[in-house]
Short mmCIF file of N, CA and C in Angstrom, two decimals:
data_model
loop_
_atom_site.label_atom_id
_atom_site.label_comp_id
_atom_site.label_asym_id
_atom_site.label_seq_id
_atom_site.Cartn_x
_atom_site.Cartn_y
_atom_site.Cartn_z
N UNK A 8 -27.81 -31.19 -1.09
CA UNK A 8 -27.88 -31.47 -2.51
C UNK A 8 -28.15 -32.95 -2.67
N UNK A 9 -29.18 -33.29 -3.37
CA UNK A 9 -29.45 -34.68 -3.70
C UNK A 9 -28.88 -34.90 -5.09
N UNK A 10 -27.93 -35.81 -5.22
CA UNK A 10 -27.23 -36.01 -6.49
C UNK A 10 -28.05 -36.81 -7.49
N UNK A 11 -28.98 -37.62 -7.03
CA UNK A 11 -29.80 -38.41 -7.95
C UNK A 11 -31.12 -38.73 -7.27
N UNK A 12 -32.03 -39.30 -8.04
CA UNK A 12 -33.32 -39.66 -7.47
C UNK A 12 -33.16 -40.63 -6.31
N UNK A 13 -32.10 -41.42 -6.32
CA UNK A 13 -31.86 -42.35 -5.21
C UNK A 13 -31.54 -41.62 -3.91
N UNK A 14 -31.09 -40.35 -4.01
CA UNK A 14 -30.75 -39.57 -2.83
C UNK A 14 -31.94 -38.79 -2.28
N UNK A 15 -33.05 -38.80 -2.97
CA UNK A 15 -34.20 -38.00 -2.56
C UNK A 15 -35.43 -38.89 -2.42
N UNK A 16 -36.27 -38.58 -1.46
CA UNK A 16 -37.54 -39.25 -1.26
C UNK A 16 -38.61 -38.24 -1.65
N UNK A 17 -39.47 -38.57 -2.60
CA UNK A 17 -40.41 -37.55 -3.07
C UNK A 17 -41.70 -38.17 -3.57
N UNK A 18 -42.74 -37.36 -3.59
CA UNK A 18 -43.95 -37.66 -4.33
C UNK A 18 -44.18 -36.46 -5.23
N UNK A 19 -45.35 -36.29 -5.79
CA UNK A 19 -45.55 -35.20 -6.75
C UNK A 19 -45.55 -33.81 -6.11
N UNK A 20 -45.62 -33.72 -4.79
CA UNK A 20 -45.68 -32.42 -4.12
C UNK A 20 -44.54 -32.14 -3.15
N UNK A 21 -43.80 -33.17 -2.74
CA UNK A 21 -42.83 -32.99 -1.67
C UNK A 21 -41.53 -33.72 -1.99
N UNK A 22 -40.39 -33.03 -1.74
CA UNK A 22 -39.07 -33.66 -1.82
C UNK A 22 -38.48 -33.66 -0.42
N UNK A 23 -37.86 -34.75 -0.02
CA UNK A 23 -37.11 -34.82 1.21
C UNK A 23 -35.68 -35.19 0.82
N UNK A 24 -34.74 -34.27 1.02
CA UNK A 24 -33.36 -34.48 0.60
C UNK A 24 -32.42 -34.35 1.78
N UNK A 25 -31.28 -34.99 1.67
CA UNK A 25 -30.22 -34.85 2.66
C UNK A 25 -29.29 -33.74 2.19
N UNK A 26 -29.01 -32.78 3.06
CA UNK A 26 -28.14 -31.66 2.68
C UNK A 26 -26.68 -32.09 2.67
N UNK A 27 -25.89 -31.38 1.91
CA UNK A 27 -24.45 -31.60 1.90
C UNK A 27 -23.79 -30.75 2.97
N UNK A 28 -22.50 -30.98 3.20
CA UNK A 28 -21.80 -30.18 4.20
C UNK A 28 -21.64 -28.76 3.69
N UNK A 29 -21.52 -27.83 4.62
CA UNK A 29 -21.35 -26.44 4.23
C UNK A 29 -21.32 -25.53 5.43
N UNK A 30 -21.51 -24.25 5.16
CA UNK A 30 -21.52 -23.23 6.20
C UNK A 30 -22.27 -22.03 5.66
N UNK A 31 -22.65 -21.14 6.55
CA UNK A 31 -23.32 -19.91 6.12
C UNK A 31 -24.80 -19.91 6.37
N UNK A 32 -25.42 -18.82 5.98
CA UNK A 32 -26.84 -18.65 6.24
C UNK A 32 -27.59 -18.15 5.03
N UNK A 33 -28.87 -17.96 5.20
CA UNK A 33 -29.81 -17.54 4.16
C UNK A 33 -29.58 -18.40 2.91
N UNK A 34 -29.86 -19.68 3.05
CA UNK A 34 -29.67 -20.61 1.96
C UNK A 34 -30.79 -20.49 0.92
N UNK A 35 -30.46 -20.74 -0.31
CA UNK A 35 -31.41 -20.69 -1.42
C UNK A 35 -31.65 -22.10 -1.92
N UNK A 36 -32.86 -22.35 -2.36
CA UNK A 36 -33.25 -23.70 -2.79
C UNK A 36 -33.84 -23.65 -4.19
N UNK A 37 -33.53 -24.66 -5.00
CA UNK A 37 -34.12 -24.83 -6.32
C UNK A 37 -34.19 -26.33 -6.60
N UNK A 38 -35.15 -26.74 -7.39
CA UNK A 38 -35.31 -28.14 -7.74
C UNK A 38 -35.15 -28.26 -9.25
N UNK A 39 -34.31 -29.19 -9.70
CA UNK A 39 -34.17 -29.47 -11.12
C UNK A 39 -34.73 -30.86 -11.38
N UNK A 40 -35.63 -30.96 -12.34
CA UNK A 40 -36.24 -32.22 -12.70
C UNK A 40 -35.78 -32.58 -14.10
N UNK A 41 -35.24 -33.73 -14.27
CA UNK A 41 -34.76 -34.17 -15.58
C UNK A 41 -33.47 -34.94 -15.42
N UNK A 42 -32.83 -35.22 -16.53
CA UNK A 42 -31.63 -36.04 -16.51
C UNK A 42 -30.36 -35.26 -16.31
N UNK A 43 -30.40 -33.93 -16.47
CA UNK A 43 -29.19 -33.12 -16.32
C UNK A 43 -29.59 -31.69 -16.04
N UNK A 44 -28.60 -30.82 -15.89
CA UNK A 44 -28.89 -29.39 -15.72
C UNK A 44 -28.98 -28.69 -17.07
N UNK A 45 -28.91 -29.44 -18.16
CA UNK A 45 -29.07 -28.90 -19.50
C UNK A 45 -30.51 -28.46 -19.68
N UNK A 46 -30.73 -27.20 -20.03
CA UNK A 46 -32.07 -26.63 -20.15
C UNK A 46 -32.93 -27.38 -21.16
N UNK A 47 -32.34 -28.02 -22.17
CA UNK A 47 -33.11 -28.73 -23.18
C UNK A 47 -33.70 -30.03 -22.65
N UNK A 48 -33.11 -30.62 -21.61
CA UNK A 48 -33.57 -31.92 -21.12
C UNK A 48 -34.09 -31.88 -19.68
N UNK A 49 -34.16 -30.71 -19.08
CA UNK A 49 -34.62 -30.63 -17.69
C UNK A 49 -35.33 -29.31 -17.44
N UNK A 50 -35.97 -29.23 -16.30
CA UNK A 50 -36.62 -28.00 -15.88
C UNK A 50 -36.20 -27.68 -14.45
N UNK A 51 -35.94 -26.39 -14.17
CA UNK A 51 -35.55 -25.97 -12.83
C UNK A 51 -36.59 -25.02 -12.28
N UNK A 52 -36.93 -25.23 -11.02
CA UNK A 52 -37.90 -24.36 -10.36
C UNK A 52 -37.31 -22.97 -10.15
N UNK A 53 -38.16 -22.06 -9.73
CA UNK A 53 -37.64 -20.76 -9.33
C UNK A 53 -36.79 -20.93 -8.08
N UNK A 54 -35.87 -20.02 -7.86
CA UNK A 54 -35.00 -20.09 -6.70
C UNK A 54 -35.73 -19.43 -5.53
N UNK A 55 -35.73 -20.10 -4.38
CA UNK A 55 -36.46 -19.63 -3.22
C UNK A 55 -35.49 -19.35 -2.08
N UNK A 56 -35.58 -18.16 -1.51
CA UNK A 56 -34.78 -17.83 -0.33
C UNK A 56 -35.48 -18.43 0.89
N UNK A 57 -34.70 -18.94 1.83
CA UNK A 57 -35.29 -19.53 3.02
C UNK A 57 -34.63 -18.96 4.26
N UNK A 58 -35.19 -19.27 5.39
CA UNK A 58 -34.57 -18.87 6.65
C UNK A 58 -33.71 -19.99 7.22
N UNK A 59 -33.37 -20.96 6.39
CA UNK A 59 -32.52 -22.07 6.80
C UNK A 59 -31.07 -21.62 6.78
N UNK A 60 -30.33 -21.94 7.84
CA UNK A 60 -28.91 -21.62 7.94
C UNK A 60 -28.18 -22.78 8.60
N UNK A 61 -26.90 -22.88 8.34
CA UNK A 61 -26.08 -23.83 9.09
C UNK A 61 -25.87 -23.25 10.49
N UNK A 62 -25.63 -24.12 11.46
CA UNK A 62 -25.40 -23.64 12.83
C UNK A 62 -24.14 -22.79 12.89
N UNK A 63 -24.13 -21.82 13.78
CA UNK A 63 -22.96 -20.95 13.97
C UNK A 63 -21.80 -21.76 14.55
N UNK A 64 -20.56 -21.41 14.18
CA UNK A 64 -19.41 -22.11 14.76
C UNK A 64 -19.27 -21.81 16.25
N UNK A 65 -18.67 -22.73 16.97
CA UNK A 65 -18.43 -22.58 18.39
C UNK A 65 -17.02 -23.06 18.69
N UNK A 66 -16.23 -22.26 19.41
CA UNK A 66 -14.85 -22.61 19.76
C UNK A 66 -14.80 -23.18 21.17
N UNK A 67 -14.17 -24.36 21.32
CA UNK A 67 -14.06 -24.96 22.65
C UNK A 67 -12.64 -24.87 23.21
N UNK A 68 -11.61 -24.75 22.34
CA UNK A 68 -10.25 -24.60 22.85
C UNK A 68 -9.37 -23.86 21.84
N UNK A 69 -8.35 -23.19 22.37
CA UNK A 69 -7.36 -22.46 21.58
C UNK A 69 -5.99 -22.91 22.05
N UNK A 70 -5.21 -23.51 21.15
CA UNK A 70 -3.89 -24.00 21.51
C UNK A 70 -2.86 -23.60 20.45
N UNK A 71 -1.59 -23.72 20.82
CA UNK A 71 -0.53 -23.62 19.83
C UNK A 71 -0.55 -24.91 19.03
N UNK A 72 0.11 -24.92 17.89
CA UNK A 72 0.14 -26.11 17.04
C UNK A 72 0.74 -27.32 17.77
N UNK A 73 1.62 -27.09 18.74
CA UNK A 73 2.22 -28.21 19.49
C UNK A 73 1.29 -28.76 20.57
N UNK A 74 0.10 -28.19 20.71
CA UNK A 74 -0.87 -28.68 21.67
C UNK A 74 -0.90 -27.94 23.00
N UNK A 75 0.09 -27.09 23.27
CA UNK A 75 0.09 -26.33 24.52
C UNK A 75 -0.96 -25.23 24.46
N UNK A 76 -1.52 -24.91 25.60
CA UNK A 76 -2.53 -23.85 25.68
C UNK A 76 -1.94 -22.53 25.20
N UNK A 77 -2.68 -21.82 24.40
CA UNK A 77 -2.23 -20.53 23.87
C UNK A 77 -2.59 -19.44 24.88
N UNK A 78 -1.74 -19.26 25.89
CA UNK A 78 -2.04 -18.32 26.96
C UNK A 78 -1.22 -17.03 26.86
N UNK A 79 -0.08 -17.06 26.21
CA UNK A 79 0.79 -15.88 26.12
C UNK A 79 1.21 -15.66 24.67
N UNK A 80 0.36 -14.97 23.91
CA UNK A 80 0.66 -14.71 22.51
C UNK A 80 1.74 -13.64 22.38
N UNK A 81 2.58 -13.77 21.37
CA UNK A 81 3.59 -12.77 21.09
C UNK A 81 2.92 -11.50 20.60
N UNK A 82 3.39 -10.34 21.05
CA UNK A 82 2.85 -9.06 20.56
C UNK A 82 3.19 -8.84 19.10
N UNK A 83 4.18 -9.56 18.58
CA UNK A 83 4.57 -9.45 17.16
C UNK A 83 3.60 -10.20 16.25
N UNK A 84 2.77 -11.09 16.80
CA UNK A 84 1.85 -11.87 15.98
C UNK A 84 2.57 -12.98 15.23
N UNK A 85 2.01 -13.42 14.15
CA UNK A 85 2.58 -14.46 13.26
C UNK A 85 2.72 -15.82 13.92
N UNK A 86 1.92 -16.10 14.94
CA UNK A 86 1.93 -17.42 15.57
C UNK A 86 0.76 -18.23 15.04
N UNK A 87 1.00 -19.52 14.80
CA UNK A 87 -0.07 -20.40 14.35
C UNK A 87 -0.84 -20.91 15.56
N UNK A 88 -2.14 -20.70 15.52
CA UNK A 88 -3.04 -21.09 16.60
C UNK A 88 -4.00 -22.14 16.05
N UNK A 89 -4.32 -23.14 16.86
CA UNK A 89 -5.28 -24.16 16.49
C UNK A 89 -6.57 -23.91 17.28
N UNK A 90 -7.66 -23.79 16.56
CA UNK A 90 -8.98 -23.62 17.18
C UNK A 90 -9.71 -24.94 17.06
N UNK A 91 -10.26 -25.43 18.16
CA UNK A 91 -11.07 -26.63 18.13
C UNK A 91 -12.48 -26.26 18.53
N UNK A 92 -13.46 -26.93 17.92
CA UNK A 92 -14.84 -26.64 18.22
C UNK A 92 -15.78 -27.40 17.32
N UNK A 93 -16.89 -26.77 16.97
CA UNK A 93 -17.90 -27.41 16.13
C UNK A 93 -18.38 -26.43 15.07
N UNK A 94 -18.93 -27.00 14.00
CA UNK A 94 -19.58 -26.24 12.92
C UNK A 94 -18.64 -25.30 12.17
N UNK A 95 -17.39 -25.73 11.95
CA UNK A 95 -16.42 -24.92 11.20
C UNK A 95 -16.58 -25.07 9.69
N UNK A 96 -17.32 -26.07 9.24
CA UNK A 96 -17.50 -26.29 7.81
C UNK A 96 -16.48 -27.28 7.27
N UNK A 97 -16.51 -27.49 5.94
CA UNK A 97 -15.60 -28.47 5.33
C UNK A 97 -14.16 -27.98 5.31
N UNK A 98 -13.23 -28.89 5.09
CA UNK A 98 -11.80 -28.56 4.99
C UNK A 98 -11.61 -27.52 3.88
N UNK A 99 -10.78 -26.52 4.15
CA UNK A 99 -10.49 -25.47 3.16
C UNK A 99 -9.00 -25.46 2.85
N UNK A 100 -8.66 -24.91 1.71
CA UNK A 100 -7.26 -24.77 1.31
C UNK A 100 -7.02 -23.33 0.89
N UNK A 101 -5.78 -22.95 0.83
CA UNK A 101 -5.45 -21.58 0.41
C UNK A 101 -5.12 -21.50 -1.07
N UNK A 102 -5.38 -22.57 -1.83
CA UNK A 102 -5.00 -22.60 -3.24
C UNK A 102 -5.67 -21.49 -4.05
N UNK A 103 -6.84 -21.06 -3.62
CA UNK A 103 -7.54 -20.00 -4.36
C UNK A 103 -7.06 -18.61 -3.95
N UNK A 104 -6.30 -18.53 -2.86
CA UNK A 104 -5.85 -17.23 -2.38
C UNK A 104 -6.89 -16.51 -1.54
N UNK A 105 -8.06 -17.11 -1.38
CA UNK A 105 -9.10 -16.54 -0.53
C UNK A 105 -9.40 -17.51 0.60
N UNK A 106 -9.91 -16.99 1.68
CA UNK A 106 -10.20 -17.81 2.85
C UNK A 106 -11.67 -17.64 3.21
N UNK A 107 -12.35 -18.75 3.47
CA UNK A 107 -13.76 -18.72 3.83
C UNK A 107 -13.99 -18.85 5.32
N UNK A 108 -12.93 -19.03 6.08
CA UNK A 108 -13.04 -19.17 7.54
C UNK A 108 -12.30 -17.99 8.15
N UNK A 109 -12.99 -17.23 8.98
CA UNK A 109 -12.40 -16.03 9.60
C UNK A 109 -12.51 -16.14 11.11
N UNK A 110 -11.53 -15.61 11.80
CA UNK A 110 -11.56 -15.60 13.27
C UNK A 110 -11.11 -14.23 13.76
N UNK A 111 -11.78 -13.75 14.78
CA UNK A 111 -11.46 -12.47 15.41
C UNK A 111 -11.28 -12.74 16.90
N UNK A 112 -10.35 -12.00 17.51
CA UNK A 112 -10.15 -12.17 18.95
C UNK A 112 -9.84 -10.82 19.58
N UNK A 113 -10.03 -10.75 20.88
CA UNK A 113 -9.78 -9.52 21.63
C UNK A 113 -10.52 -9.57 22.96
N UNK A 114 -10.49 -8.46 23.70
CA UNK A 114 -11.21 -8.40 24.97
C UNK A 114 -12.73 -8.48 24.74
N UNK A 115 -13.46 -8.89 25.75
CA UNK A 115 -14.92 -8.97 25.63
C UNK A 115 -15.59 -7.61 25.52
N UNK A 116 -14.93 -6.56 26.00
CA UNK A 116 -15.51 -5.21 25.95
C UNK A 116 -15.79 -4.84 24.50
N UNK A 117 -17.01 -4.40 24.22
CA UNK A 117 -17.39 -4.12 22.83
C UNK A 117 -16.60 -2.98 22.21
N UNK A 118 -16.13 -2.02 23.01
CA UNK A 118 -15.40 -0.88 22.45
C UNK A 118 -13.89 -1.13 22.33
N UNK A 119 -13.42 -2.26 22.82
CA UNK A 119 -11.99 -2.57 22.80
C UNK A 119 -11.54 -3.00 21.40
N UNK A 120 -10.25 -2.87 21.14
CA UNK A 120 -9.67 -3.28 19.87
C UNK A 120 -9.80 -4.78 19.68
N UNK A 121 -10.28 -5.17 18.52
CA UNK A 121 -10.36 -6.58 18.14
C UNK A 121 -9.30 -6.85 17.09
N UNK A 122 -8.79 -8.06 17.05
CA UNK A 122 -7.76 -8.46 16.10
C UNK A 122 -8.32 -9.50 15.14
N UNK A 123 -7.97 -9.36 13.87
CA UNK A 123 -8.38 -10.34 12.86
C UNK A 123 -7.23 -11.32 12.64
N UNK A 124 -7.46 -12.58 12.95
CA UNK A 124 -6.48 -13.61 12.63
C UNK A 124 -6.43 -13.73 11.11
N UNK A 125 -5.30 -14.17 10.58
CA UNK A 125 -5.18 -14.28 9.12
C UNK A 125 -4.92 -15.72 8.70
N UNK A 126 -5.05 -15.95 7.41
CA UNK A 126 -4.75 -17.25 6.80
C UNK A 126 -5.44 -18.41 7.51
N UNK A 127 -6.67 -18.22 7.91
CA UNK A 127 -7.41 -19.27 8.61
C UNK A 127 -7.87 -20.35 7.64
N UNK A 128 -7.60 -21.60 8.00
CA UNK A 128 -8.00 -22.75 7.21
C UNK A 128 -8.64 -23.80 8.11
N UNK A 129 -9.72 -24.40 7.66
CA UNK A 129 -10.29 -25.54 8.37
C UNK A 129 -9.43 -26.74 8.00
N UNK A 130 -8.78 -27.34 8.99
CA UNK A 130 -7.84 -28.43 8.75
C UNK A 130 -8.45 -29.82 9.00
N UNK A 131 -9.45 -29.87 9.86
CA UNK A 131 -10.22 -31.10 10.09
C UNK A 131 -11.68 -30.71 9.95
N UNK A 132 -12.36 -31.32 9.01
CA UNK A 132 -13.73 -30.92 8.69
C UNK A 132 -14.57 -30.72 9.95
N UNK A 133 -15.13 -29.53 10.04
CA UNK A 133 -16.13 -29.16 11.05
C UNK A 133 -15.60 -28.96 12.46
N UNK A 134 -14.38 -29.39 12.79
CA UNK A 134 -13.96 -29.38 14.19
C UNK A 134 -12.63 -28.71 14.49
N UNK A 135 -11.78 -28.43 13.48
CA UNK A 135 -10.48 -27.85 13.77
C UNK A 135 -10.04 -26.90 12.67
N UNK A 136 -9.48 -25.76 13.09
CA UNK A 136 -8.96 -24.76 12.14
C UNK A 136 -7.65 -24.22 12.65
N UNK A 137 -6.82 -23.74 11.73
CA UNK A 137 -5.56 -23.08 12.09
C UNK A 137 -5.60 -21.66 11.56
N UNK A 138 -5.12 -20.72 12.39
CA UNK A 138 -5.07 -19.31 12.02
C UNK A 138 -3.73 -18.73 12.46
N UNK A 139 -3.36 -17.60 11.87
CA UNK A 139 -2.16 -16.88 12.25
C UNK A 139 -2.57 -15.64 13.03
N UNK A 140 -1.94 -15.42 14.18
CA UNK A 140 -2.29 -14.26 15.02
C UNK A 140 -1.78 -12.96 14.41
N UNK A 141 -2.43 -11.88 14.78
CA UNK A 141 -2.04 -10.53 14.36
C UNK A 141 -1.17 -9.90 15.44
N UNK A 142 -0.39 -8.90 15.06
CA UNK A 142 0.38 -8.14 16.05
C UNK A 142 -0.61 -7.39 16.93
N UNK A 143 -0.34 -7.32 18.22
CA UNK A 143 -1.23 -6.61 19.12
C UNK A 143 -0.82 -6.72 20.57
N UNK A 144 -1.62 -6.16 21.43
CA UNK A 144 -1.37 -6.18 22.86
C UNK A 144 -2.65 -6.50 23.60
N UNK A 145 -2.52 -6.83 24.87
CA UNK A 145 -3.71 -7.03 25.69
C UNK A 145 -3.64 -8.35 26.44
N UNK A 146 -4.54 -8.48 27.36
CA UNK A 146 -4.66 -9.67 28.19
C UNK A 146 -6.11 -10.12 28.18
N UNK A 147 -6.34 -11.37 28.58
CA UNK A 147 -7.69 -11.92 28.66
C UNK A 147 -8.44 -11.77 27.34
N UNK A 148 -7.80 -12.21 26.26
CA UNK A 148 -8.40 -12.12 24.93
C UNK A 148 -9.30 -13.33 24.66
N UNK A 149 -10.39 -13.10 24.00
CA UNK A 149 -11.35 -14.15 23.68
C UNK A 149 -11.48 -14.29 22.18
N UNK A 150 -11.65 -15.53 21.71
CA UNK A 150 -11.83 -15.82 20.29
C UNK A 150 -13.30 -15.98 20.00
#
């Protein structure tokens, strides 16, 4: 999102803008020309779907909140796990009651039971998230 003309480099046919932080795929683009988004003082282009997406998240480590490796999860669940990696998106909060960051874990076998972690929040923009484990069983689980 370019907030003002100072944020965009353009001529009559081309805009070059710096994107804002985010996550997800199949991004849509529109250009508004004028002083505001008020229809009386500006014009907005048609909305265009693109094949542009943010990079997929990648997990590099899974630890307990105290920093110890999360190697033996309780079968009862309800443990806070810290995921470190890249491309997690901006910091999120639970104030809305919805979560935009989701994590699943389980064995690598495609037919095996997978577990959905709950209450996942990005706690450090783009690189760290906390989730609560689900009740379950198994060994050699992957996030």
